[in-house]
Amino acid sequence: MVEQLQQMLEDFKTGIEKVQSLPDMAQFKAEYLGKKGRLKGLMAGMRDLSPEERSSFGAKANEAKQFMEKLIQEQSTRIELEEINSRLDKEWQDISWTDRLKDKGQQAAGLHPLSSVMRGLEDIFLSMGFDILDGPHIEDEYHNFEALNIPANHPARDMQDTFWFQDKKHLLRTHTSNIQIRGMEQHKPPFKFVGPGKVFRSEALDASHEAAFHQLEGMMVGKDISVSHMIHFLRTLLSEIFQKEIKVRLRPGFFPFVEPGFELDYECLLCGGTGCSVCKQVGWVEALGCGMVHPNVLKAGNIDPREWNGFAFGLGVDRLTMMRYHIDDVRHIHSGDLLFSQQFKAY
Ligand code: DAH
């Protein structure tokens, strides 16, 4: 029986070298160590041995068992590693755009037109001494509405079709005006800052409406600031943006966070005022909402409205981009289509 045990170990050692996969290893293990395996078979014969022989054989069988288990474990780990490495070799992919484009004989695209316009705007504001702030896309009711003088149940909340979260307290910000509140939390007057970014509304989509679009908020607070300061500032801003004289018109507009409030339009640059799909055939395009910051908003920012005042504005950046680059459908801007973005040069 001891010889049979020896023989089994020899067979085991040569056999295990040939095993190349984990399923084969499981089968191999069962063949030697399983309930109906060779070791169990040998041990069944122990009942015919004398007590001394039985205990000496038992010890040897136990040793053999441990030896086989250890080797199976080691070999399994080795096979597993080999399998992982061979998959890594086979399934390796180059996900860097530059290399993929190079294969196709193409150049990486330039800046997206919207990014160009955003950067151009930021440069203009930086040169005028504004801080540039960032604000969260997921906002709470307080910063998006409440602190902007839009209390719950105020009809103005319906003016902006809001994507609410299930908790009914958080939302995707409907405008960048939340940055006014967040900016006042960080700044002591006098200050001037802008906040560019994405905003979200649950709207019907067409050539000039997207559910996610871009605004740039501005706020300037100081002493004795007047509506004429604001008008002069915004006119200068627009001619900087378009690098030429632009025709504008100012209309009264209602926004709860400013008083008085205005809407500023400029003549459509795509059709020159004759009417097209972008200006909805009216010849004028809304550029921005603006006005003198409402005292309640200043109070929400811990600023005393008897001492300080200022103006705020919110600029639609997607339409500005369309005007700047003569793009006739806002949906192109979000299409992610390389053929689209490759047409544009940096701003
Ligand atoms: N938040 C407004 C909107 O999304 C735009 C706006 C209007 C911003 C007037 C302002 C403002 O700062 O003064 O429609």
mmCIF file of C-alpha atoms and ligand atoms in Angstrom:
data_model
loop_
_atom_site.group_PDB
_atom_site.id
_atom_site.type_symbol
_atom_site.label_atom_id
_atom_site.label_comp_id
_atom_site.label_asym_id
_atom_site.label_seq_id
_atom_site.Cartn_x
_atom_site.Cartn_y
_atom_site.Cartn_z
ATOM 1 C CA MET A 1 0.000 0.000 0.000
ATOM 2 C CA VAL A 2 2.882 2.326 0.696
ATOM 3 C CA GLU A 3 4.100 1.657 -2.832
ATOM 4 C CA GLN A 4 0.670 2.455 -4.204
ATOM 5 C CA LEU A 5 0.802 5.720 -2.301
ATOM 6 C CA GLN A 6 4.243 6.444 -3.806
ATOM 7 C CA GLN A 7 2.938 5.626 -7.263
ATOM 8 C CA MET A 8 -0.035 7.908 -6.772
ATOM 9 C CA LEU A 9 2.266 10.796 -5.804
ATOM 10 C CA GLU A 10 4.449 10.196 -8.883
ATOM 11 C CA ASP A 11 1.378 10.188 -11.129
ATOM 12 C CA PHE A 12 0.168 13.313 -9.381
ATOM 13 C CA LYS A 13 3.453 15.168 -9.970
ATOM 14 C CA THR A 14 3.605 14.387 -13.675
ATOM 15 C CA GLY A 15 -0.122 14.902 -14.091
ATOM 16 C CA ILE A 16 -0.316 18.354 -12.550
ATOM 17 C CA GLU A 17 2.291 19.708 -14.990
ATOM 18 C CA LYS A 18 -0.134 19.079 -17.835
ATOM 19 C CA VAL A 19 -3.053 20.939 -16.301
ATOM 20 C CA GLN A 20 -3.499 24.303 -18.061
ATOM 21 C CA SER A 21 -6.856 25.690 -17.000
ATOM 22 C CA LEU A 22 -8.803 26.169 -13.790
ATOM 23 C CA PRO A 23 -11.684 23.842 -14.794
ATOM 24 C CA ASP A 24 -9.156 21.119 -15.674
ATOM 25 C CA MET A 25 -7.495 21.715 -12.319
ATOM 26 C CA ALA A 26 -10.811 21.209 -10.514
ATOM 27 C CA GLN A 27 -11.263 17.906 -12.305
ATOM 28 C CA PHE A 28 -7.678 16.875 -11.585
ATOM 29 C CA LYS A 29 -8.152 17.676 -7.915
ATOM 30 C CA ALA A 30 -11.312 15.554 -7.749
ATOM 31 C CA GLU A 31 -9.429 12.674 -9.369
ATOM 32 C CA TYR A 32 -6.885 12.611 -6.520
ATOM 33 C CA LEU A 33 -8.502 14.247 -3.508
ATOM 34 C CA GLY A 34 -12.235 13.917 -4.195
ATOM 35 C CA LYS A 35 -14.699 11.617 -2.406
ATOM 36 C CA LYS A 36 -14.159 8.974 -5.058
ATOM 37 C CA GLY A 37 -10.541 9.973 -5.646
ATOM 38 C CA ARG A 38 -7.407 7.869 -5.533
ATOM 39 C CA LEU A 39 -6.373 8.902 -2.021
ATOM 40 C CA LYS A 40 -9.750 8.033 -0.531
ATOM 41 C CA GLY A 41 -9.568 4.708 -2.388
ATOM 42 C CA LEU A 42 -6.227 3.876 -0.788
ATOM 43 C CA MET A 43 -7.351 4.942 2.643
ATOM 44 C CA ALA A 44 -10.338 2.632 2.360
ATOM 45 C CA GLY A 45 -7.845 -0.222 2.377
ATOM 46 C CA MET A 46 -6.491 0.843 5.783
ATOM 47 C CA ARG A 47 -9.073 -1.196 7.611
ATOM 48 C CA ASP A 48 -7.167 -4.366 6.554
ATOM 49 C CA LEU A 49 -3.897 -3.145 8.133
ATOM 50 C CA SER A 50 -2.584 -3.881 11.650
ATOM 51 C CA PRO A 51 -2.970 -1.004 14.148
ATOM 52 C CA GLU A 52 0.747 0.003 13.848
ATOM 53 C CA GLU A 53 0.740 -0.170 10.069
ATOM 54 C CA ARG A 54 -2.494 1.748 10.031
ATOM 55 C CA SER A 55 -1.116 4.655 12.047
ATOM 56 C CA SER A 56 2.126 4.837 10.049
ATOM 57 C CA PHE A 57 0.233 4.662 6.741
ATOM 58 C CA GLY A 58 -2.271 7.210 8.012
ATOM 59 C CA ALA A 59 0.520 9.679 8.723
ATOM 60 C CA LYS A 60 2.011 9.173 5.252
ATOM 61 C CA ALA A 61 -1.377 9.559 3.568
ATOM 62 C CA ASN A 62 -1.959 12.746 5.475
ATOM 63 C CA GLU A 63 1.397 14.128 4.393
ATOM 64 C CA ALA A 64 0.616 13.210 0.784
ATOM 65 C CA LYS A 65 -2.724 14.960 1.050
ATOM 66 C CA GLN A 66 -1.149 18.166 2.334
ATOM 67 C CA PHE A 67 1.531 18.019 -0.339
ATOM 68 C CA MET A 68 -1.046 17.633 -3.102
ATOM 69 C CA GLU A 69 -3.274 20.384 -1.757
ATOM 70 C CA LYS A 70 -0.368 22.805 -1.564
ATOM 71 C CA LEU A 71 0.789 22.068 -5.096
ATOM 72 C CA ILE A 72 -2.755 22.402 -6.470
ATOM 73 C CA GLN A 73 -3.085 25.757 -4.746
ATOM 74 C CA GLU A 74 0.222 27.024 -6.160
ATOM 75 C CA GLN A 75 -0.492 25.812 -9.671
ATOM 76 C CA SER A 76 -4.003 27.291 -9.609
ATOM 77 C CA THR A 77 -2.647 30.699 -8.677
ATOM 78 C CA ARG A 78 -0.116 30.487 -11.474
ATOM 79 C CA ILE A 79 -2.774 29.493 -14.042
ATOM 80 C CA GLU A 80 -5.061 32.287 -12.883
ATOM 81 C CA LEU A 81 -2.313 34.879 -13.275
ATOM 82 C CA GLU A 82 -1.461 33.581 -16.723
ATOM 83 C CA GLU A 83 -5.102 33.787 -17.759
ATOM 84 C CA ILE A 84 -5.367 37.396 -16.550
ATOM 85 C CA ASN A 85 -2.176 38.379 -18.328
ATOM 86 C CA SER A 86 -3.180 36.761 -21.551
ATOM 87 C CA ARG A 87 -6.581 38.537 -21.442
ATOM 88 C CA LEU A 88 -4.847 41.831 -20.769
ATOM 89 C CA ASP A 89 -2.639 41.235 -23.795
ATOM 90 C CA LYS A 90 -5.545 40.274 -26.003
ATOM 91 C CA GLU A 91 -8.077 42.881 -24.888
ATOM 92 C CA TRP A 92 -5.766 45.866 -24.515
ATOM 93 C CA GLN A 93 -7.111 48.990 -26.181
ATOM 94 C CA ASP A 94 -5.666 52.417 -26.789
ATOM 95 C CA ILE A 95 -8.366 54.810 -25.657
ATOM 96 C CA SER A 96 -6.449 58.047 -26.163
ATOM 97 C CA TRP A 97 -8.076 60.143 -28.853
ATOM 98 C CA THR A 98 -4.832 61.367 -30.311
ATOM 99 C CA ASP A 99 -3.721 57.848 -31.206
ATOM 100 C CA ARG A 100 -7.065 56.822 -32.606
ATOM 101 C CA LEU A 101 -7.254 59.946 -34.699
ATOM 102 C CA LYS A 102 -3.685 59.478 -35.860
ATOM 103 C CA ASP A 103 -4.645 56.061 -37.236
ATOM 104 C CA LYS A 104 -7.330 57.744 -39.279
ATOM 105 C CA GLY A 105 -4.900 60.386 -40.501
ATOM 106 C CA GLN A 106 -6.763 63.152 -38.650
ATOM 107 C CA GLN A 107 -5.796 65.985 -36.347
ATOM 108 C CA ALA A 108 -7.313 66.401 -32.896
ATOM 109 C CA ALA A 109 -10.119 68.993 -33.068
ATOM 110 C CA GLY A 110 -9.761 72.553 -31.791
ATOM 111 C CA LEU A 111 -11.783 74.143 -29.035
ATOM 112 C CA HIS A 112 -15.535 73.668 -29.130
ATOM 113 C CA PRO A 113 -17.154 76.947 -30.218
ATOM 114 C CA LEU A 114 -18.989 77.223 -26.908
ATOM 115 C CA SER A 115 -15.733 76.844 -24.980
ATOM 116 C CA SER A 116 -14.125 79.474 -27.197
ATOM 117 C CA VAL A 117 -16.910 81.929 -26.465
ATOM 118 C CA MET A 118 -16.813 81.125 -22.729
ATOM 119 C CA ARG A 119 -13.069 81.722 -22.638
ATOM 120 C CA GLY A 120 -13.442 84.906 -24.652
ATOM 121 C CA LEU A 121 -16.027 86.145 -22.153
ATOM 122 C CA GLU A 122 -13.858 85.227 -19.198
ATOM 123 C CA ASP A 123 -10.946 87.165 -20.732
ATOM 124 C CA ILE A 124 -13.124 90.233 -21.191
ATOM 125 C CA PHE A 125 -14.319 90.102 -17.584
ATOM 126 C CA LEU A 126 -10.884 89.397 -16.166
ATOM 127 C CA SER A 127 -9.564 92.428 -18.041
ATOM 128 C CA MET A 128 -12.299 94.484 -16.373
ATOM 129 C CA GLY A 129 -11.265 93.298 -12.925
ATOM 130 C CA PHE A 130 -14.076 90.785 -12.278
ATOM 131 C CA ASP A 131 -13.605 87.617 -10.244
ATOM 132 C CA ILE A 132 -14.752 84.435 -11.936
ATOM 133 C CA LEU A 133 -16.756 82.109 -9.683
ATOM 134 C CA ASP A 134 -18.053 78.590 -10.015
ATOM 135 C CA GLY A 135 -21.310 77.270 -8.566
ATOM 136 C CA PRO A 136 -22.925 73.836 -8.142
ATOM 137 C CA HIS A 137 -25.164 72.321 -10.839
ATOM 138 C CA ILE A 138 -27.130 70.481 -8.155
ATOM 139 C CA GLU A 139 -28.494 73.285 -6.048
ATOM 140 C CA ASP A 140 -30.837 73.674 -3.115
ATOM 141 C CA GLU A 141 -34.099 75.545 -3.180
ATOM 142 C CA TYR A 142 -32.656 78.350 -1.069
ATOM 143 C CA HIS A 143 -29.844 79.360 -3.423
ATOM 144 C CA ASN A 144 -31.808 78.851 -6.635
ATOM 145 C CA PHE A 145 -35.066 80.508 -5.552
ATOM 146 C CA GLU A 146 -35.640 81.546 -1.957
ATOM 147 C CA ALA A 147 -32.645 83.853 -1.463
ATOM 148 C CA LEU A 148 -33.289 85.354 -4.909
ATOM 149 C CA ASN A 149 -36.590 86.722 -3.678
ATOM 150 C CA ILE A 150 -38.597 83.866 -5.217
ATOM 151 C CA PRO A 151 -40.438 82.322 -2.229
ATOM 152 C CA ALA A 152 -42.301 79.007 -2.440
ATOM 153 C CA ASN A 153 -45.622 79.373 -4.287
ATOM 154 C CA HIS A 154 -44.425 82.550 -6.005
ATOM 155 C CA PRO A 155 -45.693 82.381 -9.608
ATOM 156 C CA ALA A 156 -42.181 83.222 -10.832
ATOM 157 C CA ARG A 157 -41.135 79.671 -9.958
ATOM 158 C CA ASP A 158 -43.372 78.499 -12.793
ATOM 159 C CA MET A 159 -41.492 80.715 -15.250
ATOM 160 C CA GLN A 160 -38.639 78.236 -15.041
ATOM 161 C CA ASP A 161 -39.534 74.599 -15.663
ATOM 162 C CA THR A 162 -37.472 72.926 -13.013
ATOM 163 C CA PHE A 163 -35.908 69.479 -12.815
ATOM 164 C CA TRP A 164 -36.543 68.614 -9.159
ATOM 165 C CA PHE A 165 -34.904 65.803 -7.237
ATOM 166 C CA GLN A 166 -37.182 63.355 -5.441
ATOM 167 C CA ASP A 167 -36.569 65.012 -2.070
ATOM 168 C CA LYS A 168 -38.299 68.133 -3.512
ATOM 169 C CA LYS A 169 -35.582 70.233 -1.880
ATOM 170 C CA HIS A 170 -32.812 69.892 -4.453
ATOM 171 C CA LEU A 171 -32.895 70.695 -8.140
ATOM 172 C CA LEU A 172 -30.745 71.150 -11.205
ATOM 173 C CA ARG A 173 -30.105 74.871 -11.148
ATOM 174 C CA THR A 174 -32.429 76.671 -13.539
ATOM 175 C CA HIS A 175 -30.138 79.677 -13.895
ATOM 176 C CA THR A 176 -26.686 80.861 -12.878
ATOM 177 C CA SER A 177 -28.303 83.412 -10.550
ATOM 178 C CA ASN A 178 -27.544 80.996 -7.687
ATOM 179 C CA ILE A 179 -23.976 82.289 -8.075
ATOM 180 C CA GLN A 180 -25.158 85.730 -6.923
ATOM 181 C CA ILE A 181 -26.036 84.220 -3.542
ATOM 182 C CA ARG A 182 -22.983 81.973 -3.361
ATOM 183 C CA GLY A 183 -20.776 84.906 -4.407
ATOM 184 C CA MET A 184 -22.201 87.206 -1.719
ATOM 185 C CA GLU A 185 -21.512 84.477 0.852
ATOM 186 C CA GLN A 186 -17.826 84.726 -0.078
ATOM 187 C CA HIS A 187 -17.356 88.439 -0.851
ATOM 188 C CA LYS A 188 -17.659 91.632 1.155
ATOM 189 C CA PRO A 189 -18.756 94.706 -0.867
ATOM 190 C CA PRO A 190 -17.601 96.394 -2.986
ATOM 191 C CA PHE A 191 -17.167 93.503 -5.431
ATOM 192 C CA LYS A 192 -17.747 92.460 -8.993
ATOM 193 C CA PHE A 193 -17.830 88.882 -10.183
ATOM 194 C CA VAL A 194 -19.201 86.680 -12.942
ATOM 195 C CA GLY A 195 -20.262 83.045 -12.810
ATOM 196 C CA PRO A 196 -20.406 81.106 -16.082
ATOM 197 C CA GLY A 197 -21.914 77.631 -16.325
ATOM 198 C CA LYS A 198 -24.525 75.100 -17.341
ATOM 199 C CA VAL A 199 -28.170 75.452 -16.401
ATOM 200 C CA PHE A 200 -31.082 73.051 -16.841
ATOM 201 C CA ARG A 201 -34.745 73.392 -17.723
ATOM 202 C CA SER A 202 -37.404 70.924 -18.602
ATOM 203 C CA GLU A 203 -38.434 72.622 -21.831
ATOM 204 C CA ALA A 204 -39.751 71.595 -25.228
ATOM 205 C CA LEU A 205 -36.760 71.447 -27.572
ATOM 206 C CA ASP A 206 -36.502 73.357 -30.831
ATOM 207 C CA ALA A 207 -33.918 75.248 -32.891
ATOM 208 C CA SER A 208 -33.318 77.682 -30.053
ATOM 209 C CA HIS A 209 -34.163 75.662 -26.902
ATOM 210 C CA GLU A 210 -32.156 72.942 -25.199
ATOM 211 C CA ALA A 211 -32.806 71.283 -21.817
ATOM 212 C CA ALA A 212 -29.228 72.061 -20.794
ATOM 213 C CA PHE A 213 -27.735 75.361 -21.844
ATOM 214 C CA HIS A 214 -25.245 77.949 -20.678
ATOM 215 C CA GLN A 215 -25.458 81.271 -18.923
ATOM 216 C CA LEU A 216 -23.075 83.770 -17.508
ATOM 217 C CA GLU A 217 -24.176 85.606 -14.417
ATOM 218 C CA GLY A 218 -22.706 88.930 -13.412
ATOM 219 C CA MET A 219 -23.014 90.971 -10.256
ATOM 220 C CA MET A 220 -21.489 94.287 -9.320
ATOM 221 C CA VAL A 221 -22.094 95.850 -5.910
ATOM 222 C CA GLY A 222 -20.736 99.155 -4.685
ATOM 223 C CA LYS A 223 -21.862 102.632 -3.665
ATOM 224 C CA ASP A 224 -24.246 104.830 -5.673
ATOM 225 C CA ILE A 225 -24.399 102.564 -8.715
ATOM 226 C CA SER A 226 -27.155 103.636 -11.135
ATOM 227 C CA VAL A 227 -29.112 102.217 -14.062
ATOM 228 C CA SER A 228 -27.067 104.362 -16.429
ATOM 229 C CA HIS A 229 -23.871 102.733 -15.144
ATOM 230 C CA MET A 230 -25.452 99.407 -15.923
ATOM 231 C CA ILE A 231 -26.550 100.387 -19.437
ATOM 232 C CA HIS A 232 -23.148 101.801 -20.261
ATOM 233 C CA PHE A 233 -21.435 98.711 -18.916
ATOM 234 C CA LEU A 234 -23.624 96.250 -20.860
ATOM 235 C CA ARG A 235 -23.297 98.181 -24.119
ATOM 236 C CA THR A 236 -19.517 98.142 -23.764
ATOM 237 C CA LEU A 237 -19.638 94.445 -22.962
ATOM 238 C CA LEU A 238 -21.613 93.521 -26.075
ATOM 239 C CA SER A 239 -19.413 95.514 -28.428
ATOM 240 C CA GLU A 240 -16.374 93.815 -26.861
ATOM 241 C CA ILE A 241 -17.981 90.430 -27.419
ATOM 242 C CA PHE A 242 -18.840 90.990 -31.065
ATOM 243 C CA GLN A 243 -15.918 93.298 -31.785
ATOM 244 C CA LYS A 244 -18.187 95.773 -33.515
ATOM 245 C CA GLU A 245 -21.033 98.198 -32.881
ATOM 246 C CA ILE A 246 -24.198 96.245 -32.166
ATOM 247 C CA LYS A 247 -27.738 97.627 -32.169
ATOM 248 C CA VAL A 248 -29.429 97.019 -28.823
ATOM 249 C CA ARG A 249 -32.804 97.753 -27.280
ATOM 250 C CA LEU A 250 -33.839 97.709 -23.654
ATOM 251 C CA ARG A 251 -37.295 96.568 -22.547
ATOM 252 C CA PRO A 252 -38.742 96.440 -19.054
ATOM 253 C CA GLY A 253 -38.560 92.857 -17.791
ATOM 254 C CA PHE A 254 -39.686 91.173 -14.620
ATOM 255 C CA PHE A 255 -37.223 89.177 -12.548
ATOM 256 C CA PRO A 256 -37.947 88.941 -8.801
ATOM 257 C CA PHE A 257 -34.269 89.435 -7.885
ATOM 258 C CA VAL A 258 -33.938 92.854 -9.551
ATOM 259 C CA GLU A 259 -35.883 96.109 -9.334
ATOM 260 C CA PRO A 260 -36.188 97.662 -11.812
ATOM 261 C CA GLY A 261 -35.598 94.742 -14.206
ATOM 262 C CA PHE A 262 -34.892 94.825 -17.938
ATOM 263 C CA GLU A 263 -34.368 92.626 -20.930
ATOM 264 C CA LEU A 264 -31.707 93.631 -23.361
ATOM 265 C CA ASP A 265 -32.053 92.570 -27.000
ATOM 266 C CA TYR A 266 -29.690 93.050 -29.883
ATOM 267 C CA GLU A 267 -30.345 92.954 -33.579
ATOM 268 C CA CYS A 268 -30.021 89.412 -34.960
ATOM 269 C CA LEU A 269 -26.634 89.007 -36.583
ATOM 270 C CA LEU A 270 -27.679 85.921 -38.513
ATOM 271 C CA CYS A 271 -30.365 87.609 -40.577
ATOM 272 C CA GLY A 272 -29.471 91.267 -39.981
ATOM 273 C CA GLY A 273 -32.894 91.954 -38.526
ATOM 274 C CA THR A 274 -35.057 90.551 -41.309
ATOM 275 C CA GLY A 275 -36.138 87.461 -39.333
ATOM 276 C CA CYS A 276 -34.908 83.839 -39.176
ATOM 277 C CA SER A 277 -35.408 80.674 -37.091
ATOM 278 C CA VAL A 278 -32.948 81.792 -34.420
ATOM 279 C CA CYS A 279 -34.645 85.126 -33.740
ATOM 280 C CA LYS A 280 -38.063 83.532 -34.279
ATOM 281 C CA GLN A 281 -38.645 85.874 -37.223
ATOM 282 C CA VAL A 282 -38.610 89.014 -35.069
ATOM 283 C CA GLY A 283 -35.165 90.308 -36.023
ATOM 284 C CA TRP A 284 -34.125 90.774 -32.397
ATOM 285 C CA VAL A 285 -32.471 88.314 -30.024
ATOM 286 C CA GLU A 286 -32.706 88.387 -26.250
ATOM 287 C CA ALA A 287 -29.174 88.743 -24.981
ATOM 288 C CA LEU A 288 -29.652 89.053 -21.284
ATOM 289 C CA GLY A 289 -31.814 89.894 -18.335
ATOM 290 C CA CYS A 290 -30.551 92.583 -16.029
ATOM 291 C CA GLY A 291 -31.505 95.083 -13.384
ATOM 292 C CA MET A 292 -30.681 96.718 -10.089
ATOM 293 C CA VAL A 293 -30.191 94.089 -7.376
ATOM 294 C CA HIS A 294 -33.320 93.799 -5.233
ATOM 295 C CA PRO A 295 -32.826 94.887 -1.579
ATOM 296 C CA ASN A 296 -34.103 91.477 -0.394
ATOM 297 C CA VAL A 297 -31.337 89.765 -2.347
ATOM 298 C CA LEU A 298 -28.684 91.994 -0.789
ATOM 299 C CA LYS A 299 -30.142 91.218 2.638
ATOM 300 C CA ALA A 300 -29.961 87.487 1.900
ATOM 301 C CA GLY A 301 -26.256 88.066 1.234
ATOM 302 C CA ASN A 302 -25.850 89.893 4.563
ATOM 303 C CA ILE A 303 -25.360 93.213 2.797
ATOM 304 C CA ASP A 304 -27.099 96.349 4.056
ATOM 305 C CA PRO A 305 -29.183 97.727 1.139
ATOM 306 C CA ARG A 306 -29.193 101.211 2.685
ATOM 307 C CA GLU A 307 -25.446 101.337 2.298
ATOM 308 C CA TRP A 308 -24.768 99.291 -0.846
ATOM 309 C CA ASN A 309 -26.421 98.734 -4.211
ATOM 310 C CA GLY A 310 -25.560 97.371 -7.633
ATOM 311 C CA PHE A 311 -26.673 95.588 -10.753
ATOM 312 C CA ALA A 312 -26.853 91.998 -11.934
ATOM 313 C CA PHE A 313 -27.251 90.383 -15.305
ATOM 314 C CA GLY A 314 -27.650 86.920 -16.782
ATOM 315 C CA LEU A 315 -26.368 86.308 -20.294
ATOM 316 C CA GLY A 316 -27.397 83.395 -22.544
ATOM 317 C CA VAL A 317 -24.132 81.963 -23.845
ATOM 318 C CA ASP A 318 -25.474 79.396 -26.327
ATOM 319 C CA ARG A 319 -27.288 82.005 -28.409
ATOM 320 C CA LEU A 320 -24.281 84.231 -28.257
ATOM 321 C CA THR A 321 -22.202 81.352 -29.626
ATOM 322 C CA MET A 322 -24.736 80.799 -32.396
ATOM 323 C CA MET A 323 -24.529 84.474 -33.349
ATOM 324 C CA ARG A 324 -20.766 84.579 -33.150
ATOM 325 C CA TYR A 325 -20.332 81.516 -35.393
ATOM 326 C CA HIS A 326 -23.531 81.686 -37.449
ATOM 327 C CA ILE A 327 -24.884 78.383 -36.116
ATOM 328 C CA ASP A 328 -28.576 78.071 -36.897
ATOM 329 C CA ASP A 329 -29.632 75.325 -34.479
ATOM 330 C CA VAL A 330 -28.731 75.162 -30.789
ATOM 331 C CA ARG A 331 -28.826 71.366 -30.870
ATOM 332 C CA HIS A 332 -25.587 71.289 -32.902
ATOM 333 C CA ILE A 333 -23.811 72.754 -29.901
ATOM 334 C CA HIS A 334 -24.512 69.684 -27.792
ATOM 335 C CA SER A 335 -24.294 67.117 -30.574
ATOM 336 C CA GLY A 336 -20.723 66.081 -29.718
ATOM 337 C CA ASP A 337 -20.165 65.756 -33.460
ATOM 338 C CA LEU A 338 -16.488 66.182 -34.378
ATOM 339 C CA LEU A 339 -17.381 67.207 -37.911
ATOM 340 C CA PHE A 340 -19.293 70.093 -36.378
ATOM 341 C CA SER A 341 -16.676 71.299 -33.904
ATOM 342 C CA GLN A 342 -13.768 70.959 -36.305
ATOM 343 C CA GLN A 343 -15.145 73.788 -38.413
ATOM 344 C CA PHE A 344 -14.329 76.406 -35.811
ATOM 345 C CA LYS A 345 -11.202 78.307 -34.987
ATOM 346 C CA ALA A 346 -10.340 79.589 -31.519
ATOM 347 C CA TYR A 347 -12.133 82.732 -30.425
HETATM 348 N N1 DAH B 1 -31.818 84.285 -14.125
HETATM 349 C C1 DAH B 1 -32.544 84.864 -15.252
HETATM 350 C C2 DAH B 1 -33.013 83.758 -16.156
HETATM 351 O O1 DAH B 1 -32.437 82.710 -16.175
HETATM 352 C C3 DAH B 1 -31.677 85.816 -16.005
HETATM 353 C C4 DAH B 1 -31.396 87.075 -15.243
HETATM 354 C C5 DAH B 1 -32.253 88.128 -15.331
HETATM 355 C C6 DAH B 1 -30.266 87.178 -14.469
HETATM 356 C C7 DAH B 1 -32.015 89.306 -14.670
HETATM 357 C C8 DAH B 1 -30.010 88.361 -13.784
HETATM 358 C C9 DAH B 1 -30.913 89.430 -13.895
HETATM 359 O O2 DAH B 1 -28.937 88.520 -12.995
HETATM 360 O O3 DAH B 1 -30.634 90.578 -13.262
HETATM 361 O O4 DAH B 1 -33.943 83.936 -16.890
#
